[in-house]
PDB file of C-alpha atoms in Angstrom:
ATOM      1  CA  UNK A1398       0.517   0.000   0.063  1.00 54.00           C
ATOM      2  CA  UNK A1399       1.294   3.758  -1.015  1.00 71.00           C
ATOM      3  CA  UNK A1400       2.879   5.678   2.088  1.00 88.00           C
ATOM      4  CA  UNK A1401       2.623   9.228   0.968  1.00 89.00           C
ATOM      5  CA  UNK A1402       4.731  10.184   3.566  1.00 90.00           C
ATOM      6  CA  UNK A1403       7.806   7.269   2.172  1.00 89.00           C
ATOM      7  CA  UNK A1404       6.790   7.693  -1.942  1.00 91.00           C
ATOM      8  CA  UNK A1405       6.493  11.596  -1.633  1.00 95.00           C
ATOM      9  CA  UNK A1406       7.182  14.224   1.130  1.00 96.00           C
ATOM     10  CA  UNK A1407      10.618  12.408   2.140  1.00 95.00           C
ATOM     11  CA  UNK A1408      11.230  12.294  -1.690  1.00 94.00           C
ATOM     12  CA  UNK A1409      10.058  16.156  -2.366  1.00 96.00           C
ATOM     13  CA  UNK A1410      11.495  17.412   1.065  1.00 97.00           C
ATOM     14  CA  UNK A1411      14.900  15.588   0.504  1.00 96.00           C
ATOM     15  CA  UNK A1412      14.750  16.763  -3.520  1.00 96.00           C
ATOM     16  CA  UNK A1413      13.779  20.470  -2.128  1.00 97.00           C
ATOM     17  CA  UNK A1414      17.250  19.921   0.578  1.00 97.00           C
ATOM     18  CA  UNK A1415      19.495  20.641  -3.089  1.00 97.00           C
ATOM     19  CA  UNK A1416      18.270  21.384  -5.342  1.00 96.00           C
ATOM     20  CA  UNK A1417      15.238  24.389  -4.220  1.00 97.00           C
ATOM     21  CA  UNK A1418      15.415  27.554  -4.893  1.00 96.00           C
ATOM     22  CA  UNK A1419      16.783  28.564  -0.769  1.00 96.00           C
ATOM     23  CA  UNK A1420      18.537  31.821  -1.875  1.00 96.00           C
ATOM     24  CA  UNK A1421      15.448  34.015  -2.500  1.00 97.00           C
ATOM     25  CA  UNK A1422      14.810  36.873  -0.054  1.00 97.00           C
ATOM     26  CA  UNK A1423      11.994  36.481   1.165  1.00 97.00           C
ATOM     27  CA  UNK A1424      12.883  32.975   2.167  1.00 98.00           C
ATOM     28  CA  UNK A1425      15.398  34.248   4.337  1.00 96.00           C
ATOM     29  CA  UNK A1426      15.462  32.949   7.964  1.00 95.00           C
ATOM     30  CA  UNK A1427      14.136  35.944  10.613  1.00 95.00           C
ATOM     31  CA  UNK A1428      12.104  37.702   8.277  1.00 97.00           C
ATOM     32  CA  UNK A1429       8.958  39.362  10.213  1.00 98.00           C
ATOM     33  CA  UNK A1430       4.978  37.873   9.375  1.00 98.00           C
ATOM     34  CA  UNK A1431       4.707  41.604   7.635  1.00 98.00           C
ATOM     35  CA  UNK A1432       7.378  41.101   5.370  1.00 98.00           C
ATOM     36  CA  UNK A1433       6.329  38.151   5.000  1.00 98.00           C
ATOM     37  CA  UNK A1434       2.598  39.081   4.139  1.00 98.00           C
ATOM     38  CA  UNK A1435       4.488  41.529   1.913  1.00 97.00           C
ATOM     39  CA  UNK A1436       6.178  39.016  -0.478  1.00 97.00           C
ATOM     40  CA  UNK A1437       3.045  36.629  -1.073  1.00 97.00           C
ATOM     41  CA  UNK A1438       1.751  39.965  -2.162  1.00 96.00           C
ATOM     42  CA  UNK A1439       3.339  41.259  -4.986  1.00 95.00           C
ATOM     43  CA  UNK A1440       4.066  37.314  -5.777  1.00 94.00           C
ATOM     44  CA  UNK A1441       0.317  36.727  -6.963  1.00 92.00           C
ATOM     45  CA  UNK A1442       0.768  36.196 -10.333  1.00 87.00           C
ATOM     46  CA  UNK A1443       3.836  36.591 -10.762  1.00 88.00           C
ATOM     47  CA  UNK A1444       7.103  34.858 -11.434  1.00 89.00           C
ATOM     48  CA  UNK A1445       9.465  34.536  -7.982  1.00 92.00           C
ATOM     49  CA  UNK A1446      12.056  35.905 -10.279  1.00 90.00           C
ATOM     50  CA  UNK A1447      10.139  38.859 -11.622  1.00 89.00           C
ATOM     51  CA  UNK A1448       9.624  39.948  -7.777  1.00 93.00           C
ATOM     52  CA  UNK A1449      13.121  39.545  -6.942  1.00 90.00           C
ATOM     53  CA  UNK A1450      14.995  41.965  -7.631  1.00 86.00           C
ATOM     54  CA  UNK A1451      12.743  43.862  -6.306  1.00 89.00           C
ATOM     55  CA  UNK A1452      11.604  42.647  -2.893  1.00 94.00           C
ATOM     56  CA  UNK A1453      14.277  43.390  -0.698  1.00 94.00           C
ATOM     57  CA  UNK A1454      14.350  47.416  -1.792  1.00 92.00           C
ATOM     58  CA  UNK A1455      10.490  47.500  -1.164  1.00 94.00           C
ATOM     59  CA  UNK A1456      10.801  45.562   2.064  1.00 96.00           C
ATOM     60  CA  UNK A1457      13.749  47.950   3.340  1.00 96.00           C
ATOM     61  CA  UNK A1458      11.833  50.856   3.042  1.00 96.00           C
ATOM     62  CA  UNK A1459       9.072  49.561   4.054  1.00 97.00           C
ATOM     63  CA  UNK A1460       9.201  47.879   7.469  1.00 97.00           C
ATOM     64  CA  UNK A1461       6.116  47.932   8.771  1.00 98.00           C
ATOM     65  CA  UNK A1462       3.163  48.976   8.605  1.00 98.00           C
ATOM     66  CA  UNK A1463       3.743  52.454  10.220  1.00 98.00           C
ATOM     67  CA  UNK A1464       5.907  53.096   7.717  1.00 98.00           C
ATOM     68  CA  UNK A1465       3.957  51.885   4.333  1.00 97.00           C
ATOM     69  CA  UNK A1466       1.482  54.041   6.112  1.00 97.00           C
ATOM     70  CA  UNK A1467       3.409  57.063   6.327  1.00 97.00           C
ATOM     71  CA  UNK A1468       4.576  57.435   2.585  1.00 96.00           C
ATOM     72  CA  UNK A1469       2.858  58.800   0.142  1.00 94.00           C
ATOM     73  CA  UNK A1470       0.344  56.742  -2.678  1.00 91.00           C
ATOM     74  CA  UNK A1471       3.272  57.769  -5.622  1.00 92.00           C
ATOM     75  CA  UNK A1472       6.527  55.958  -3.467  1.00 92.00           C
ATOM     76  CA  UNK A1473       5.296  53.241  -2.579  1.00 92.00           C
ATOM     77  CA  UNK A1474       4.154  52.905  -6.761  1.00 91.00           C
ATOM     78  CA  UNK A1475       7.897  54.153  -8.406  1.00 89.00           C
ATOM     79  CA  UNK A1476       9.492  51.266  -5.843  1.00 88.00           C
ATOM     80  CA  UNK A1477       6.477  48.706  -6.986  1.00 88.00           C
ATOM     81  CA  UNK A1478       6.956  50.353 -10.943  1.00 82.00           C
ATOM     82  CA  UNK A1479       8.907  47.163 -11.850  1.00 78.00           C
ATOM     83  CA  UNK A1480       6.791  44.419 -11.161  1.00 81.00           C
ATOM     84  CA  UNK A1481       4.126  46.294 -14.444  1.00 77.00           C
ATOM     85  CA  UNK A1482       1.382  45.842 -11.505  1.00 75.00           C
ATOM     86  CA  UNK A1483       0.987  49.295  -9.493  1.00 78.00           C
ATOM     87  CA  UNK A1484      -1.682  47.827  -8.641  1.00 83.00           C
ATOM     88  CA  UNK A1485      -0.093  46.012  -5.564  1.00 89.00           C
ATOM     89  CA  UNK A1486       1.284  49.339  -4.042  1.00 92.00           C
ATOM     90  CA  UNK A1487      -2.837  49.929  -3.613  1.00 92.00           C
ATOM     91  CA  UNK A1488      -3.327  46.148  -1.760  1.00 94.00           C
ATOM     92  CA  UNK A1489      -0.071  47.027  -0.013  1.00 96.00           C
ATOM     93  CA  UNK A1490      -0.860  50.288   1.223  1.00 95.00           C
ATOM     94  CA  UNK A1491      -4.392  49.617   2.173  1.00 96.00           C
ATOM     95  CA  UNK A1492      -3.491  46.798   3.982  1.00 97.00           C
ATOM     96  CA  UNK A1493      -1.242  48.490   6.055  1.00 98.00           C
ATOM     97  CA  UNK A1494      -4.099  50.352   7.021  1.00 98.00           C
ATOM     98  CA  UNK A1495      -6.307  47.978   8.662  1.00 98.00           C
ATOM     99  CA  UNK A1496      -3.388  45.962  10.210  1.00 98.00           C
ATOM    100  CA  UNK A1497      -2.565  49.397  11.764  1.00 98.00           C
ATOM    101  CA  UNK A1498      -6.990  50.135  12.576  1.00 98.00           C
ATOM    102  CA  UNK A1499      -8.161  46.192  12.986  1.00 97.00           C
ATOM    103  CA  UNK A1500      -4.346  44.503  14.533  1.00 98.00           C
ATOM    104  CA  UNK A1501      -2.845  47.593  16.035  1.00 98.00           C
ATOM    105  CA  UNK A1502       0.456  47.214  13.192  1.00 98.00           C
ATOM    106  CA  UNK A1503       0.549  43.164  14.310  1.00 98.00           C
ATOM    107  CA  UNK A1504       0.163  40.014  11.263  1.00 98.00           C
ATOM    108  CA  UNK A1505      -2.601  38.184  12.422  1.00 98.00           C
ATOM    109  CA  UNK A1506      -2.602  34.878  13.514  1.00 97.00           C
ATOM    110  CA  UNK A1507      -5.912  33.733  12.117  1.00 97.00           C
ATOM    111  CA  UNK A1508      -7.322  32.600   8.882  1.00 98.00           C
ATOM    112  CA  UNK A1509     -10.272  34.242   9.166  1.00 98.00           C
ATOM    113  CA  UNK A1510      -8.718  37.732  10.087  1.00 98.00           C
ATOM    114  CA  UNK A1511      -6.499  37.292   7.326  1.00 98.00           C
ATOM    115  CA  UNK A1512      -8.892  37.301   4.592  1.00 98.00           C
ATOM    116  CA  UNK A1513     -10.390  40.719   5.649  1.00 97.00           C
ATOM    117  CA  UNK A1514      -7.314  42.649   3.860  1.00 97.00           C
ATOM    118  CA  UNK A1515      -7.177  44.366   0.897  1.00 92.00           C
ATOM    119  CA  UNK A1516      -6.406  42.123  -1.591  1.00 91.00           C
ATOM    120  CA  UNK A1517      -5.531  39.308   0.385  1.00 96.00           C
ATOM    121  CA  UNK A1518      -7.195  35.420  -1.305  1.00 96.00           C
ATOM    122  CA  UNK A1519      -7.059  31.831   0.197  1.00 97.00           C
ATOM    123  CA  UNK A1520      -3.780  31.355  -0.999  1.00 97.00           C
ATOM    124  CA  UNK A1521      -1.333  34.329   0.341  1.00 98.00           C
ATOM    125  CA  UNK A1522      -4.001  33.589   3.474  1.00 98.00           C
ATOM    126  CA  UNK A1523      -2.637  30.623   3.689  1.00 98.00           C
ATOM    127  CA  UNK A1524       0.596  31.597   2.588  1.00 98.00           C
ATOM    128  CA  UNK A1525       1.624  33.229   5.426  1.00 98.00           C
ATOM    129  CA  UNK A1526       0.024  31.348   7.878  1.00 98.00           C
ATOM    130  CA  UNK A1527       2.444  28.938   6.770  1.00 98.00           C
ATOM    131  CA  UNK A1528       5.565  30.387   6.021  1.00 98.00           C
ATOM    132  CA  UNK A1529       5.238  33.054   9.324  1.00 98.00           C
ATOM    133  CA  UNK A1530       2.954  31.182  11.776  1.00 98.00           C
ATOM    134  CA  UNK A1531       4.771  27.561  11.170  1.00 96.00           C
ATOM    135  CA  UNK A1532       1.165  25.884  10.646  1.00 97.00           C
ATOM    136  CA  UNK A1533       0.859  22.962   8.932  1.00 96.00           C
ATOM    137  CA  UNK A1534      -1.251  23.328   5.846  1.00 97.00           C
ATOM    138  CA  UNK A1535      -1.079  23.952   2.496  1.00 98.00           C
ATOM    139  CA  UNK A1536      -1.706  26.657   0.233  1.00 98.00           C
ATOM    140  CA  UNK A1537      -2.619  25.404  -3.483  1.00 97.00           C
ATOM    141  CA  UNK A1538      -1.763  27.224  -6.738  1.00 96.00           C
ATOM    142  CA  UNK A1539      -1.716  25.626 -10.118  1.00 95.00           C
ATOM    143  CA  UNK A1540       1.835  24.527 -10.063  1.00 95.00           C
ATOM    144  CA  UNK A1541       0.889  22.990  -6.194  1.00 97.00           C
ATOM    145  CA  UNK A1542      -2.475  21.499  -8.130  1.00 96.00           C
ATOM    146  CA  UNK A1543      -0.821  19.712 -10.788  1.00 96.00           C
ATOM    147  CA  UNK A1544       2.297  18.212  -8.518  1.00 96.00           C
ATOM    148  CA  UNK A1545      -0.801  16.617  -6.456  1.00 96.00           C
ATOM    149  CA  UNK A1546      -3.327  15.879  -9.602  1.00 95.00           C
ATOM    150  CA  UNK A1547      -0.559  13.579 -10.928  1.00 94.00           C
ATOM    151  CA  UNK A1548       1.210  12.002  -8.922  1.00 94.00           C
ATOM    152  CA  UNK A1549      -2.240  10.541  -6.825  1.00 93.00           C
ATOM    153  CA  UNK A1550      -3.779  11.058 -10.780  1.00 92.00           C
ATOM    154  CA  UNK A1551      -6.525  12.683  -9.373  1.00 93.00           C
ATOM    155  CA  UNK A1552      -8.475  15.080 -11.240  1.00 93.00           C
ATOM    156  CA  UNK A1553      -7.016  18.395 -11.493  1.00 90.00           C
ATOM    157  CA  UNK A1554      -9.968  20.214 -10.086  1.00 90.00           C
ATOM    158  CA  UNK A1555     -10.678  18.271  -7.527  1.00 92.00           C
ATOM    159  CA  UNK A1556     -12.475  19.490  -4.117  1.00 92.00           C
ATOM    160  CA  UNK A1557     -10.082  16.267  -2.529  1.00 94.00           C
ATOM    161  CA  UNK A1558      -6.750  17.917  -3.623  1.00 95.00           C
ATOM    162  CA  UNK A1559      -6.570  20.764  -0.809  1.00 95.00           C
ATOM    163  CA  UNK A1560      -7.556  18.198   1.851  1.00 96.00           C
ATOM    164  CA  UNK A1561      -5.369  15.641   0.635  1.00 96.00           C
ATOM    165  CA  UNK A1562      -2.278  18.804   0.725  1.00 97.00           C
ATOM    166  CA  UNK A1563      -3.275  19.896   4.592  1.00 97.00           C
ATOM    167  CA  UNK A1564      -3.114  16.583   5.172  1.00 96.00           C
ATOM    168  CA  UNK A1565       0.893  16.229   3.484  1.00 97.00           C
ATOM    169  CA  UNK A1566       1.946  18.357   5.249  1.00 97.00           C
ATOM    170  CA  UNK A1567       4.156  17.376   8.357  1.00 96.00           C
ATOM    171  CA  UNK A1568       4.551  17.767  11.537  1.00 94.00           C
ATOM    172  CA  UNK A1569       7.070  21.311  12.472  1.00 92.00           C
ATOM    173  CA  UNK A1570       7.501  21.683   8.605  1.00 96.00           C
ATOM    174  CA  UNK A1571       4.683  22.862   7.273  1.00 96.00           C
ATOM    175  CA  UNK A1572       6.901  26.057   5.463  1.00 98.00           C
ATOM    176  CA  UNK A1573       9.615  23.899   3.529  1.00 98.00           C
ATOM    177  CA  UNK A1574       7.162  21.448   1.649  1.00 98.00           C
ATOM    178  CA  UNK A1575       5.190  24.122   1.093  1.00 98.00           C
ATOM    179  CA  UNK A1576       8.780  25.289  -0.634  1.00 98.00           C
ATOM    180  CA  UNK A1577       9.733  21.977  -2.517  1.00 98.00           C
ATOM    181  CA  UNK A1578       5.502  21.640  -3.760  1.00 98.00           C
ATOM    182  CA  UNK A1579       6.579  25.051  -5.372  1.00 97.00           C
ATOM    183  CA  UNK A1580      10.008  24.436  -6.887  1.00 97.00           C
ATOM    184  CA  UNK A1581       9.810  20.865  -7.570  1.00 97.00           C
ATOM    185  CA  UNK A1582       6.474  22.091 -10.050  1.00 96.00           C
ATOM    186  CA  UNK A1583       8.185  24.693 -11.160  1.00 94.00           C
ATOM    187  CA  UNK A1584      11.511  22.863 -12.243  1.00 95.00           C
ATOM    188  CA  UNK A1585      10.562  19.231 -12.842  1.00 95.00           C
ATOM    189  CA  UNK A1586       6.339  18.623 -12.864  1.00 95.00           C
ATOM    190  CA  UNK A1587       6.217  21.269 -15.541  1.00 95.00           C
ATOM    191  CA  UNK A1588       3.073  22.284 -17.029  1.00 93.00           C
ATOM    192  CA  UNK A1589       4.425  21.309 -20.648  1.00 92.00           C
ATOM    193  CA  UNK A1590       7.393  19.697 -20.487  1.00 93.00           C
ATOM    194  CA  UNK A1591       7.922  16.978 -17.142  1.00 93.00           C
ATOM    195  CA  UNK A1592      10.927  16.097 -16.486  1.00 91.00           C
ATOM    196  CA  UNK A1593       9.424  11.972 -15.839  1.00 89.00           C
ATOM    197  CA  UNK A1594      13.250  10.883 -16.849  1.00 86.00           C
ATOM    198  CA  UNK A1595      14.910  12.018 -13.600  1.00 83.00           C
ATOM    199  CA  UNK A1596      11.515  12.752 -11.213  1.00 89.00           C
ATOM    200  CA  UNK A1597      12.562  11.306  -7.636  1.00 85.00           C
ATOM    201  CA  UNK A1598       9.315   9.868  -7.408  1.00 84.00           C
ATOM    202  CA  UNK A1599       9.730   7.162  -9.644  1.00 71.00           C
ATOM    203  CA  UNK A1600       7.530   4.273 -10.035  1.00 78.00           C
ATOM    204  CA  UNK A1601       5.108   5.820  -7.344  1.00 85.00           C
ATOM    205  CA  UNK A1602       4.177   9.467  -9.203  1.00 88.00           C
ATOM    206  CA  UNK A1603       0.534   7.104 -10.691  1.00 79.00           C
ATOM    207  CA  UNK A1604      -0.388   9.809 -13.047  1.00 75.00           C
ATOM    208  CA  UNK A1605       0.173   9.279 -17.290  1.00 47.00           C
ATOM    209  CA  UNK A1606       1.744  11.948 -17.520  1.00 45.00           C
ATOM    210  CA  UNK A1607       5.443   9.587 -17.113  1.00 44.00           C
ATOM    211  CA  UNK A1608       4.273   8.254 -20.084  1.00 47.00           C
ATOM    212  CA  UNK A1609       4.599  11.704 -21.910  1.00 45.00           C
TER     213      UNK A1609
END
């Protein structure tokens, strides 16, 4: 009988230790919950490579909600301009205002509270809980959805996927697991040309993609 922890989670974490994108700046140890929230907002529908160059100057200048609120909207937009998504500046500004008004400037640990912020959806809220507060849950985007659906041979739109992803998250390693899924989906289990011949999951992957 297939043991998901041995056949999926373990090999995935081992692959990530050797091959993961550990140098992404928002993954550095010691990042505050607010800095992680900023990263997750910037990463919405944007590649990690695109955000990487803009992230450090942004959090260096605006390390807290108070510094964001004190700045002019135009100044924040200029720093986010390299991403080509000025709308994120408004997300960050309004979310910072809400953090101060409702939570004394602290990022809350409750999922329902995070969902109340401007520009924060289910994936972003879950990612903050995982990476800022060490929650042993998963956040499912199209990349994670593709990886899990292929390995377990489930329809990509299956409602079981989010629950399965949560169940797979290993105790005290939720952040590593989430990063591992994202990195593996980006580098190996890609949308169009999955590298099945070098996949560490070997015979355990149930997906018909292995035959491609």
